[in-house]
PDB file of N, CA and C in Angstrom:
ATOM      1  N   MET V   1     -58.634  44.423  25.297  1.00 83.00           N
ATOM      2  CA  MET V   1     -58.144  43.106  25.405  1.00 83.00           C
ATOM      3  C   MET V   1     -57.493  43.001  26.772  1.00 83.00           C
ATOM      4  N   ALA V   2     -57.859  41.986  27.383  1.00 89.00           N
ATOM      5  CA  ALA V   2     -57.024  41.446  28.767  1.00 89.00           C
ATOM      6  C   ALA V   2     -56.298  40.139  28.524  1.00 89.00           C
ATOM      7  N   GLU V   3     -55.170  40.091  28.999  1.00 94.00           N
ATOM      8  CA  GLU V   3     -54.552  39.001  28.785  1.00 94.00           C
ATOM      9  C   GLU V   3     -53.488  39.024  29.999  1.00 94.00           C
ATOM     10  N   PHE V   4     -53.360  37.399  30.400  1.00 96.00           N
ATOM     11  CA  PHE V   4     -52.686  37.009  31.594  1.00 96.00           C
ATOM     12  C   PHE V   4     -52.229  35.894  31.625  1.00 96.00           C
ATOM     13  N   LEU V   5     -51.426  35.425  32.452  1.00 96.00           N
ATOM     14  CA  LEU V   5     -50.688  34.180  32.768  1.00 96.00           C
ATOM     15  C   LEU V   5     -51.067  33.604  34.422  1.00 96.00           C
ATOM     16  N   TYR V   6     -51.701  32.364  34.543  1.00 94.00           N
ATOM     17  CA  TYR V   6     -51.786  31.808  35.835  1.00 94.00           C
ATOM     18  C   TYR V   6     -51.266  30.436  35.986  1.00 94.00           C
ATOM     19  N   GLN V   7     -50.936  30.273  37.195  1.00 93.00           N
ATOM     20  CA  GLN V   7     -50.353  29.217  37.538  1.00 93.00           C
ATOM     21  C   GLN V   7     -50.758  28.394  39.024  1.00 93.00           C
ATOM     22  N   PRO V   8     -51.598  27.553  39.199  1.00 91.00           N
ATOM     23  CA  PRO V   8     -52.082  26.662  40.145  1.00 91.00           C
ATOM     24  C   PRO V   8     -50.741  26.029  40.906  1.00 91.00           C
ATOM     25  N   GLY V   9     -50.620  26.495  42.138  1.00 84.00           N
ATOM     26  CA  GLY V   9     -49.639  25.831  42.955  1.00 84.00           C
ATOM     27  C   GLY V   9     -48.361  26.620  42.980  1.00 84.00           C
ATOM     28  N   GLY V  10     -47.640  26.726  41.913  1.00 77.00           N
ATOM     29  CA  GLY V  10     -46.281  27.101  41.758  1.00 77.00           C
ATOM     30  C   GLY V  10     -45.322  26.429  42.686  1.00 77.00           C
ATOM     31  N   LEU V  11     -44.638  26.852  43.557  1.00 77.00           N
ATOM     32  CA  LEU V  11     -43.798  26.256  44.545  1.00 77.00           C
ATOM     33  C   LEU V  11     -44.756  25.586  45.818  1.00 77.00           C
ATOM     34  N   GLY V  12     -45.822  26.254  45.762  1.00 75.00           N
ATOM     35  CA  GLY V  12     -46.630  26.034  47.205  1.00 75.00           C
ATOM     36  C   GLY V  12     -47.691  24.873  47.161  1.00 75.00           C
ATOM     37  N   ASP V  13     -48.662  25.051  47.858  1.00 77.00           N
ATOM     38  CA  ASP V  13     -49.559  23.974  47.911  1.00 77.00           C
ATOM     39  C   ASP V  13     -50.570  24.082  46.528  1.00 77.00           C
ATOM     40  N   GLU V  14     -50.838  23.114  46.025  1.00 79.00           N
ATOM     41  CA  GLU V  14     -51.325  23.169  44.688  1.00 79.00           C
ATOM     42  C   GLU V  14     -52.883  23.133  44.842  1.00 79.00           C
ATOM     43  N   PRO V  15     -53.863  24.199  44.500  1.00 84.00           N
ATOM     44  CA  PRO V  15     -55.580  24.174  44.637  1.00 84.00           C
ATOM     45  C   PRO V  15     -56.213  22.991  44.029  1.00 84.00           C
ATOM     46  N   GLU V  16     -57.093  22.352  45.203  1.00 83.00           N
ATOM     47  CA  GLU V  16     -57.691  21.189  44.786  1.00 83.00           C
ATOM     48  C   GLU V  16     -59.052  21.927  44.083  1.00 83.00           C
ATOM     49  N   SER V  17     -59.894  20.765  43.816  1.00 81.00           N
ATOM     50  CA  SER V  17     -60.960  20.984  42.783  1.00 81.00           C
ATOM     51  C   SER V  17     -61.957  22.146  43.336  1.00 81.00           C
ATOM     52  N   PRO V  18     -62.178  22.024  44.726  1.00 85.00           N
ATOM     53  CA  PRO V  18     -63.236  23.100  45.170  1.00 85.00           C
ATOM     54  C   PRO V  18     -62.931  24.539  45.162  1.00 85.00           C
ATOM     55  N   ASP V  19     -61.149  24.559  45.181  1.00 88.00           N
ATOM     56  CA  ASP V  19     -60.600  26.038  45.182  1.00 88.00           C
ATOM     57  C   ASP V  19     -60.754  26.494  43.556  1.00 88.00           C
ATOM     58  N   SER V  20     -60.673  27.728  43.792  1.00 92.00           N
ATOM     59  CA  SER V  20     -60.538  28.672  42.307  1.00 92.00           C
ATOM     60  C   SER V  20     -59.987  29.914  42.648  1.00 92.00           C
ATOM     61  N   LEU V  21     -59.611  30.299  41.095  1.00 94.00           N
ATOM     62  CA  LEU V  21     -59.006  31.604  40.934  1.00 94.00           C
ATOM     63  C   LEU V  21     -60.199  32.325  39.980  1.00 94.00           C
ATOM     64  N   GLY V  22     -60.305  33.676  40.341  1.00 96.00           N
ATOM     65  CA  GLY V  22     -61.426  34.255  39.550  1.00 96.00           C
ATOM     66  C   GLY V  22     -61.050  35.780  39.423  1.00 96.00           C
ATOM     67  N   LEU V  23     -61.784  36.391  38.117  1.00 96.00           N
ATOM     68  CA  LEU V  23     -61.347  37.612  37.923  1.00 96.00           C
ATOM     69  C   LEU V  23     -63.146  38.350  37.669  1.00 96.00           C
ATOM     70  N   GLU V  24     -62.789  39.642  38.382  1.00 96.00           N
ATOM     71  CA  GLU V  24     -64.258  40.517  38.278  1.00 96.00           C
ATOM     72  C   GLU V  24     -63.681  41.978  37.793  1.00 96.00           C
ATOM     73  N   PHE V  25     -64.586  42.511  37.230  1.00 94.00           N
ATOM     74  CA  PHE V  25     -64.464  43.926  36.631  1.00 94.00           C
ATOM     75  C   PHE V  25     -65.711  44.701  37.216  1.00 94.00           C
ATOM     76  N   LYS V  26     -65.177  45.951  37.778  1.00 95.00           N
ATOM     77  CA  LYS V  26     -66.165  46.935  38.151  1.00 95.00           C
ATOM     78  C   LYS V  26     -66.814  47.944  37.214  1.00 95.00           C
ATOM     79  N   ASP V  27     -68.293  47.913  37.069  1.00 94.00           N
ATOM     80  CA  ASP V  27     -68.731  48.386  36.145  1.00 94.00           C
ATOM     81  C   ASP V  27     -69.165  49.975  36.349  1.00 94.00           C
ATOM     82  N   SER V  28     -69.476  50.806  35.525  1.00 91.00           N
ATOM     83  CA  SER V  28     -69.743  52.359  35.830  1.00 91.00           C
ATOM     84  C   SER V  28     -70.444  52.727  37.008  1.00 91.00           C
ATOM     85  N   LEU V  29     -71.293  51.638  37.320  1.00 94.00           N
ATOM     86  CA  LEU V  29     -72.323  51.900  38.637  1.00 94.00           C
ATOM     87  C   LEU V  29     -71.704  51.360  40.122  1.00 94.00           C
ATOM     88  N   ASN V  30     -70.293  50.939  39.890  1.00 95.00           N
ATOM     89  CA  ASN V  30     -69.522  50.518  41.201  1.00 95.00           C
ATOM     90  C   ASN V  30     -69.919  49.080  41.427  1.00 95.00           C
ATOM     91  N   GLU V  31     -70.376  48.152  40.804  1.00 96.00           N
ATOM     92  CA  GLU V  31     -70.966  46.861  40.993  1.00 96.00           C
ATOM     93  C   GLU V  31     -70.000  45.957  40.268  1.00 96.00           C
ATOM     94  N   TRP V  32     -69.308  45.024  41.041  1.00 97.00           N
ATOM     95  CA  TRP V  32     -68.568  43.759  40.600  1.00 97.00           C
ATOM     96  C   TRP V  32     -69.192  42.896  39.983  1.00 97.00           C
ATOM     97  N   HIS V  33     -68.564  42.302  38.540  1.00 96.00           N
ATOM     98  CA  HIS V  33     -69.186  41.335  38.025  1.00 96.00           C
ATOM     99  C   HIS V  33     -68.169  40.356  37.647  1.00 96.00           C
ATOM    100  N   HIS V  34     -68.592  39.122  38.006  1.00 96.00           N
ATOM    101  CA  HIS V  34     -67.683  37.774  37.562  1.00 96.00           C
ATOM    102  C   HIS V  34     -67.310  37.941  36.090  1.00 96.00           C
ATOM    103  N   ILE V  35     -66.163  37.668  35.759  1.00 94.00           N
ATOM    104  CA  ILE V  35     -65.902  37.951  34.262  1.00 94.00           C
ATOM    105  C   ILE V  35     -65.289  36.322  33.789  1.00 94.00           C
ATOM    106  N   TRP V  36     -64.326  35.590  34.831  1.00 95.00           N
ATOM    107  CA  TRP V  36     -63.675  34.509  34.299  1.00 95.00           C
ATOM    108  C   TRP V  36     -63.381  33.904  35.712  1.00 95.00           C
ATOM    109  N   SER V  37     -63.102  32.509  35.718  1.00 95.00           N
ATOM    110  CA  SER V  37     -62.733  31.714  36.686  1.00 95.00           C
ATOM    111  C   SER V  37     -62.310  30.288  36.183  1.00 95.00           C
ATOM    112  N   VAL V  38     -61.345  29.794  37.150  1.00 95.00           N
ATOM    113  CA  VAL V  38     -61.095  28.385  36.640  1.00 95.00           C
ATOM    114  C   VAL V  38     -61.009  27.623  38.219  1.00 95.00           C
ATOM    115  N   PRO V  39     -61.338  26.310  38.145  1.00 93.00           N
ATOM    116  CA  PRO V  39     -61.177  25.638  39.218  1.00 93.00           C
ATOM    117  C   PRO V  39     -59.692  24.921  39.480  1.00 93.00           C
ATOM    118  N   GLY V  40     -59.374  24.862  40.933  1.00 89.00           N
ATOM    119  CA  GLY V  40     -58.073  24.225  41.316  1.00 89.00           C
ATOM    120  C   GLY V  40     -57.725  22.740  40.566  1.00 89.00           C
ATOM    121  N   ARG V  41     -56.769  22.686  40.282  1.00 86.00           N
ATOM    122  CA  ARG V  41     -56.243  21.491  39.741  1.00 86.00           C
ATOM    123  C   ARG V  41     -54.924  21.148  39.896  1.00 86.00           C
ATOM    124  N   PRO V  42     -54.410  19.863  40.276  1.00 82.00           N
ATOM    125  CA  PRO V  42     -52.954  19.719  40.394  1.00 82.00           C
ATOM    126  C   PRO V  42     -51.903  19.619  39.065  1.00 82.00           C
ATOM    127  N   ASP V  43     -51.696  21.040  38.952  1.00 83.00           N
ATOM    128  CA  ASP V  43     -50.877  21.462  37.622  1.00 83.00           C
ATOM    129  C   ASP V  43     -49.921  22.687  37.955  1.00 83.00           C
ATOM    130  N   THR V  44     -48.701  22.570  37.590  1.00 82.00           N
ATOM    131  CA  THR V  44     -48.204  23.720  37.822  1.00 82.00           C
ATOM    132  C   THR V  44     -47.559  24.299  36.743  1.00 82.00           C
ATOM    133  N   ALA V  45     -48.055  24.022  35.474  1.00 89.00           N
ATOM    134  CA  ALA V  45     -47.503  24.799  34.391  1.00 89.00           C
ATOM    135  C   ALA V  45     -48.655  26.178  34.230  1.00 89.00           C
ATOM    136  N   PHE V  46     -47.770  27.337  33.962  1.00 94.00           N
ATOM    137  CA  PHE V  46     -48.507  28.641  33.558  1.00 94.00           C
ATOM    138  C   PHE V  46     -49.611  28.271  32.258  1.00 94.00           C
ATOM    139  N   GLN V  47     -50.745  28.926  32.553  1.00 94.00           N
ATOM    140  CA  GLN V  47     -51.780  28.790  31.308  1.00 94.00           C
ATOM    141  C   GLN V  47     -51.926  30.262  30.683  1.00 94.00           C
ATOM    142  N   ARG V  48     -52.068  30.672  29.677  1.00 96.00           N
ATOM    143  CA  ARG V  48     -52.480  31.734  28.982  1.00 96.00           C
ATOM    144  C   ARG V  48     -53.847  31.976  28.712  1.00 96.00           C
ATOM    145  N   VAL V  49     -54.610  33.129  29.299  1.00 96.00           N
ATOM    146  CA  VAL V  49     -55.832  33.758  29.180  1.00 96.00           C
ATOM    147  C   VAL V  49     -55.929  34.914  28.619  1.00 96.00           C
ATOM    148  N   ASN V  50     -56.706  34.916  27.429  1.00 93.00           N
ATOM    149  CA  ASN V  50     -56.925  36.347  26.783  1.00 93.00           C
ATOM    150  C   ASN V  50     -58.357  36.606  26.323  1.00 93.00           C
ATOM    151  N   PHE V  51     -58.794  37.388  26.261  1.00 86.00           N
ATOM    152  CA  PHE V  51     -60.206  37.865  25.914  1.00 86.00           C
ATOM    153  C   PHE V  51     -60.307  39.502  25.691  1.00 86.00           C
ATOM    154  N   HIS V  52     -61.353  39.485  24.461  1.00 87.00           N
ATOM    155  CA  HIS V  52     -61.709  40.903  24.345  1.00 87.00           C
ATOM    156  C   HIS V  52     -62.585  41.727  25.331  1.00 87.00           C
ATOM    157  N   VAL V  53     -62.513  42.634  25.889  1.00 87.00           N
ATOM    158  CA  VAL V  53     -63.479  43.641  26.916  1.00 87.00           C
ATOM    159  C   VAL V  53     -64.438  44.488  25.839  1.00 87.00           C
ATOM    160  N   ASN V  54     -65.457  43.780  25.466  1.00 86.00           N
ATOM    161  CA  ASN V  54     -66.525  44.666  24.645  1.00 86.00           C
ATOM    162  C   ASN V  54     -67.577  45.165  25.226  1.00 86.00           C
ATOM    163  N   ASP V  55     -67.821  44.832  26.565  1.00 89.00           N
ATOM    164  CA  ASP V  55     -69.171  45.418  27.074  1.00 89.00           C
ATOM    165  C   ASP V  55     -68.909  46.833  27.404  1.00 89.00           C
ATOM    166  N   THR V  56     -69.592  47.934  27.140  1.00 88.00           N
ATOM    167  CA  THR V  56     -69.546  49.009  27.303  1.00 88.00           C
ATOM    168  C   THR V  56     -69.721  49.428  28.759  1.00 88.00           C
ATOM    169  N   ASN V  57     -70.293  48.797  29.638  1.00 90.00           N
ATOM    170  CA  ASN V  57     -70.448  48.823  31.084  1.00 90.00           C
ATOM    171  C   ASN V  57     -69.041  48.911  31.628  1.00 90.00           C
ATOM    172  N   TYR V  58     -67.867  48.289  31.175  1.00 89.00           N
ATOM    173  CA  TYR V  58     -66.405  48.268  31.580  1.00 89.00           C
ATOM    174  C   TYR V  58     -65.513  49.501  30.875  1.00 89.00           C
ATOM    175  N   LEU V  59     -66.123  49.878  29.812  1.00 86.00           N
ATOM    176  CA  LEU V  59     -65.155  50.716  28.797  1.00 86.00           C
ATOM    177  C   LEU V  59     -65.443  52.371  29.729  1.00 86.00           C
ATOM    178  N   TYR V  60     -64.877  52.745  30.828  1.00 87.00           N
ATOM    179  CA  TYR V  60     -65.036  53.949  31.110  1.00 87.00           C
ATOM    180  C   TYR V  60     -63.904  54.451  31.726  1.00 87.00           C
ATOM    181  N   ALA V  61     -63.549  55.887  31.839  1.00 88.00           N
ATOM    182  CA  ALA V  61     -62.267  56.360  32.654  1.00 88.00           C
ATOM    183  C   ALA V  61     -62.267  55.826  33.978  1.00 88.00           C
ATOM    184  N   GLY V  62     -61.333  55.119  34.873  1.00 88.00           N
ATOM    185  CA  GLY V  62     -61.232  54.730  36.269  1.00 88.00           C
ATOM    186  C   GLY V  62     -61.828  53.301  36.417  1.00 88.00           C
ATOM    187  N   PHE V  63     -61.596  52.562  35.297  1.00 89.00           N
ATOM    188  CA  PHE V  63     -62.059  51.130  35.353  1.00 89.00           C
ATOM    189  C   PHE V  63     -61.200  50.475  36.256  1.00 89.00           C
ATOM    190  N   GLN V  64     -61.918  49.472  36.737  1.00 92.00           N
ATOM    191  CA  GLN V  64     -60.914  48.515  37.872  1.00 92.00           C
ATOM    192  C   GLN V  64     -61.496  46.972  37.730  1.00 92.00           C
ATOM    193  N   PHE V  65     -60.401  46.313  38.217  1.00 94.00           N
ATOM    194  CA  PHE V  65     -60.572  44.874  38.029  1.00 94.00           C
ATOM    195  C   PHE V  65     -59.830  44.336  39.042  1.00 94.00           C
ATOM    196  N   ARG V  66     -60.422  42.913  39.452  1.00 96.00           N
ATOM    197  CA  ARG V  66     -59.617  42.388  40.632  1.00 96.00           C
ATOM    198  C   ARG V  66     -59.659  40.714  40.560  1.00 96.00           C
ATOM    199  N   PHE V  67     -58.386  40.388  40.958  1.00 96.00           N
ATOM    200  CA  PHE V  67     -58.474  38.730  40.834  1.00 96.00           C
ATOM    201  C   PHE V  67     -58.861  38.297  42.311  1.00 96.00           C
ATOM    202  N   TYR V  68     -59.375  37.230  42.699  1.00 94.00           N
ATOM    203  CA  TYR V  68     -59.581  36.721  43.764  1.00 94.00           C
ATOM    204  C   TYR V  68     -59.455  34.966  43.787  1.00 94.00           C
ATOM    205  N   ASN V  69     -59.519  34.673  44.953  1.00 90.00           N
ATOM    206  CA  ASN V  69     -59.232  33.118  45.099  1.00 90.00           C
ATOM    207  C   ASN V  69     -60.152  32.605  46.172  1.00 90.00           C
ATOM    208  N   TYR V  70     -60.766  31.390  46.147  1.00 87.00           N
ATOM    209  CA  TYR V  70     -61.416  30.694  47.112  1.00 87.00           C
ATOM    210  C   TYR V  70     -60.532  29.285  47.427  1.00 87.00           C
ATOM    211  N   ALA V  71     -60.309  29.311  48.456  1.00 82.00           N
ATOM    212  CA  ALA V  71     -59.356  28.356  48.817  1.00 82.00           C
ATOM    213  C   ALA V  71     -59.777  27.560  50.469  1.00 82.00           C
ATOM    214  N   THR V  72     -59.062  26.461  50.611  1.00 75.00           N
ATOM    215  CA  THR V  72     -59.162  25.791  51.966  1.00 75.00           C
ATOM    216  C   THR V  72     -58.907  26.510  52.916  1.00 75.00           C
ATOM    217  N   VAL V  73     -59.671  26.549  53.965  1.00 74.00           N
ATOM    218  CA  VAL V  73     -59.437  27.383  55.103  1.00 74.00           C
ATOM    219  C   VAL V  73     -58.529  26.821  56.152  1.00 74.00           C
ATOM    220  N   ASN V  74     -57.366  26.351  56.130  1.00 69.00           N
ATOM    221  CA  ASN V  74     -56.657  25.738  57.116  1.00 69.00           C
ATOM    222  C   ASN V  74     -55.150  26.343  56.847  1.00 69.00           C
ATOM    223  N   GLY V  75     -54.711  27.321  56.836  1.00 61.00           N
ATOM    224  CA  GLY V  75     -53.373  27.982  56.918  1.00 61.00           C
ATOM    225  C   GLY V  75     -53.145  28.658  55.271  1.00 61.00           C
ATOM    226  N   ASN V  76     -52.026  28.891  55.132  1.00 66.00           N
ATOM    227  CA  ASN V  76     -51.335  29.519  54.261  1.00 66.00           C
ATOM    228  C   ASN V  76     -51.521  28.561  52.664  1.00 66.00           C
ATOM    229  N   ARG V  77     -52.495  28.285  52.132  1.00 72.00           N
ATOM    230  CA  ARG V  77     -52.517  27.078  51.206  1.00 72.00           C
ATOM    231  C   ARG V  77     -53.178  27.487  49.959  1.00 72.00           C
ATOM    232  N   ASP V  78     -53.357  26.745  49.100  1.00 78.00           N
ATOM    233  CA  ASP V  78     -53.630  26.674  47.783  1.00 78.00           C
ATOM    234  C   ASP V  78     -53.472  27.987  46.821  1.00 78.00           C
ATOM    235  N   HIS V  79     -52.271  27.873  46.590  1.00 84.00           N
ATOM    236  CA  HIS V  79     -51.351  28.911  45.901  1.00 84.00           C
ATOM    237  C   HIS V  79     -51.589  29.088  44.543  1.00 84.00           C
ATOM    238  N   TRP V  80     -51.998  30.290  44.028  1.00 89.00           N
ATOM    239  CA  TRP V  80     -52.030  30.988  42.608  1.00 89.00           C
ATOM    240  C   TRP V  80     -50.823  31.914  42.373  1.00 89.00           C
ATOM    241  N   ASN V  81     -50.178  31.627  41.034  1.00 91.00           N
ATOM    242  CA  ASN V  81     -49.268  32.837  40.885  1.00 91.00           C
ATOM    243  C   ASN V  81     -50.009  33.594  39.352  1.00 91.00           C
ATOM    244  N   LEU V  82     -49.663  34.834  39.456  1.00 94.00           N
ATOM    245  CA  LEU V  82     -50.189  35.189  38.201  1.00 94.00           C
ATOM    246  C   LEU V  82     -49.112  36.262  37.631  1.00 94.00           C
ATOM    247  N   ASP V  83     -49.057  36.231  36.296  1.00 95.00           N
ATOM    248  CA  ASP V  83     -47.571  37.027  35.758  1.00 95.00           C
ATOM    249  C   ASP V  83     -48.443  37.640  34.360  1.00 95.00           C
ATOM    250  N   TYR V  84     -47.694  38.497  34.294  1.00 94.00           N
ATOM    251  CA  TYR V  84     -48.011  39.406  32.724  1.00 94.00           C
ATOM    252  C   TYR V  84     -49.305  39.929  32.350  1.00 94.00           C
ATOM    253  N   VAL V  85     -49.819  40.500  33.509  1.00 94.00           N
ATOM    254  CA  VAL V  85     -51.326  40.905  33.423  1.00 94.00           C
ATOM    255  C   VAL V  85     -51.282  41.981  32.619  1.00 94.00           C
ATOM    256  N   ILE V  86     -52.038  42.043  31.361  1.00 91.00           N
ATOM    257  CA  ILE V  86     -51.899  43.341  30.657  1.00 91.00           C
ATOM    258  C   ILE V  86     -53.262  43.555  29.973  1.00 91.00           C
ATOM    259  N   LEU V  87     -53.358  45.058  30.199  1.00 86.00           N
ATOM    260  CA  LEU V  87     -54.930  45.390  29.594  1.00 86.00           C
ATOM    261  C   LEU V  87     -54.588  46.585  28.411  1.00 86.00           C
ATOM    262  N   LYS V  88     -54.928  46.068  27.181  1.00 82.00           N
ATOM    263  CA  LYS V  88     -54.809  47.183  26.251  1.00 82.00           C
ATOM    264  C   LYS V  88     -55.790  47.248  25.070  1.00 82.00           C
ATOM    265  N   THR V  89     -55.992  48.446  24.387  1.00 74.00           N
ATOM    266  CA  THR V  89     -56.955  48.943  23.512  1.00 74.00           C
ATOM    267  C   THR V  89     -56.689  48.372  22.167  1.00 74.00           C
ATOM    268  N   ILE V  90     -57.778  48.147  21.431  1.00 58.00           N
ATOM    269  CA  ILE V  90     -57.493  47.832  20.040  1.00 58.00           C
ATOM    270  C   ILE V  90     -56.454  48.735  19.169  1.00 58.00           C
ATOM    271  N   LEU V  91     -56.675  50.111  19.575  1.00 49.00           N
ATOM    272  CA  LEU V  91     -56.151  51.116  18.699  1.00 49.00           C
ATOM    273  C   LEU V  91     -54.446  50.731  19.090  1.00 49.00           C
ATOM    274  N   SER V  92     -54.121  50.487  20.276  1.00 52.00           N
ATOM    275  CA  SER V  92     -52.787  50.399  20.652  1.00 52.00           C
ATOM    276  C   SER V  92     -52.353  49.277  20.023  1.00 52.00           C
ATOM    277  N   GLN V  93     -53.066  48.131  20.013  1.00 49.00           N
ATOM    278  CA  GLN V  93     -52.615  46.878  19.212  1.00 49.00           C
ATOM    279  C   GLN V  93     -52.398  47.289  17.695  1.00 49.00           C
ATOM    280  N   MET V  94     -53.319  48.137  17.202  1.00 44.00           N
ATOM    281  CA  MET V  94     -53.203  48.297  15.556  1.00 44.00           C
ATOM    282  C   MET V  94     -51.941  49.127  15.403  1.00 44.00           C
ATOM    283  N   ILE V  95     -51.478  50.202  16.274  1.00 45.00           N
ATOM    284  CA  ILE V  95     -50.365  50.979  16.024  1.00 45.00           C
ATOM    285  C   ILE V  95     -49.186  50.064  16.293  1.00 45.00           C
ATOM    286  N   ARG V  96     -49.060  49.423  17.036  1.00 50.00           N
ATOM    287  CA  ARG V  96     -47.899  48.456  17.147  1.00 50.00           C
ATOM    288  C   ARG V  96     -47.719  47.226  16.635  1.00 50.00           C
ATOM    289  N   SER V  97     -48.722  46.936  15.805  1.00 48.00           N
ATOM    290  CA  SER V  97     -48.563  45.824  14.803  1.00 48.00           C
ATOM    291  C   SER V  97     -47.706  45.806  13.914  1.00 48.00           C
ATOM    292  N   PRO V  98     -46.762  45.012  13.637  1.00 53.00           N
ATOM    293  CA  PRO V  98     -45.864  45.299  12.598  1.00 53.00           C
ATOM    294  C   PRO V  98     -46.531  44.846  11.171  1.00 53.00           C
ATOM    295  N   THR V  99     -47.688  44.198  11.096  1.00 51.00           N
ATOM    296  CA  THR V  99     -48.174  43.862   9.812  1.00 51.00           C
ATOM    297  C   THR V  99     -49.285  44.804   9.454  1.00 51.00           C
ATOM    298  N   MET V 100     -49.662  45.888  10.129  1.00 46.00           N
ATOM    299  CA  MET V 100     -50.469  47.060   9.831  1.00 46.00           C
ATOM    300  C   MET V 100     -49.704  47.787   8.771  1.00 46.00           C
ATOM    301  N   HIS V 101     -50.395  48.426   7.560  1.00 43.00           N
ATOM    302  CA  HIS V 101     -49.719  49.333   6.583  1.00 43.00           C
ATOM    303  C   HIS V 101     -50.476  50.291   6.392  1.00 43.00           C
TER     304      HIS V 101
END
């Protein structure tokens, strides 16, 4: 499972609609694949994203991921903040869950 929070703008410049924040996973053949993205918008609230990573192309030792952004090319603009980036397995979730007996 992958989970993270993102915030467009923060205390900096807010991303506009042609800007975006994205996430890529690298497969076992060293190829990067687009997994998720969101367009820029005038909002400063943190948003939660979570999803299951079920594709076996990404379930290998040495798995890598990266965040990227597309922004206006005129200085230090179009800020994005990321927080609480978490990757965990289903087994670790089951072990830590207080509802499991």
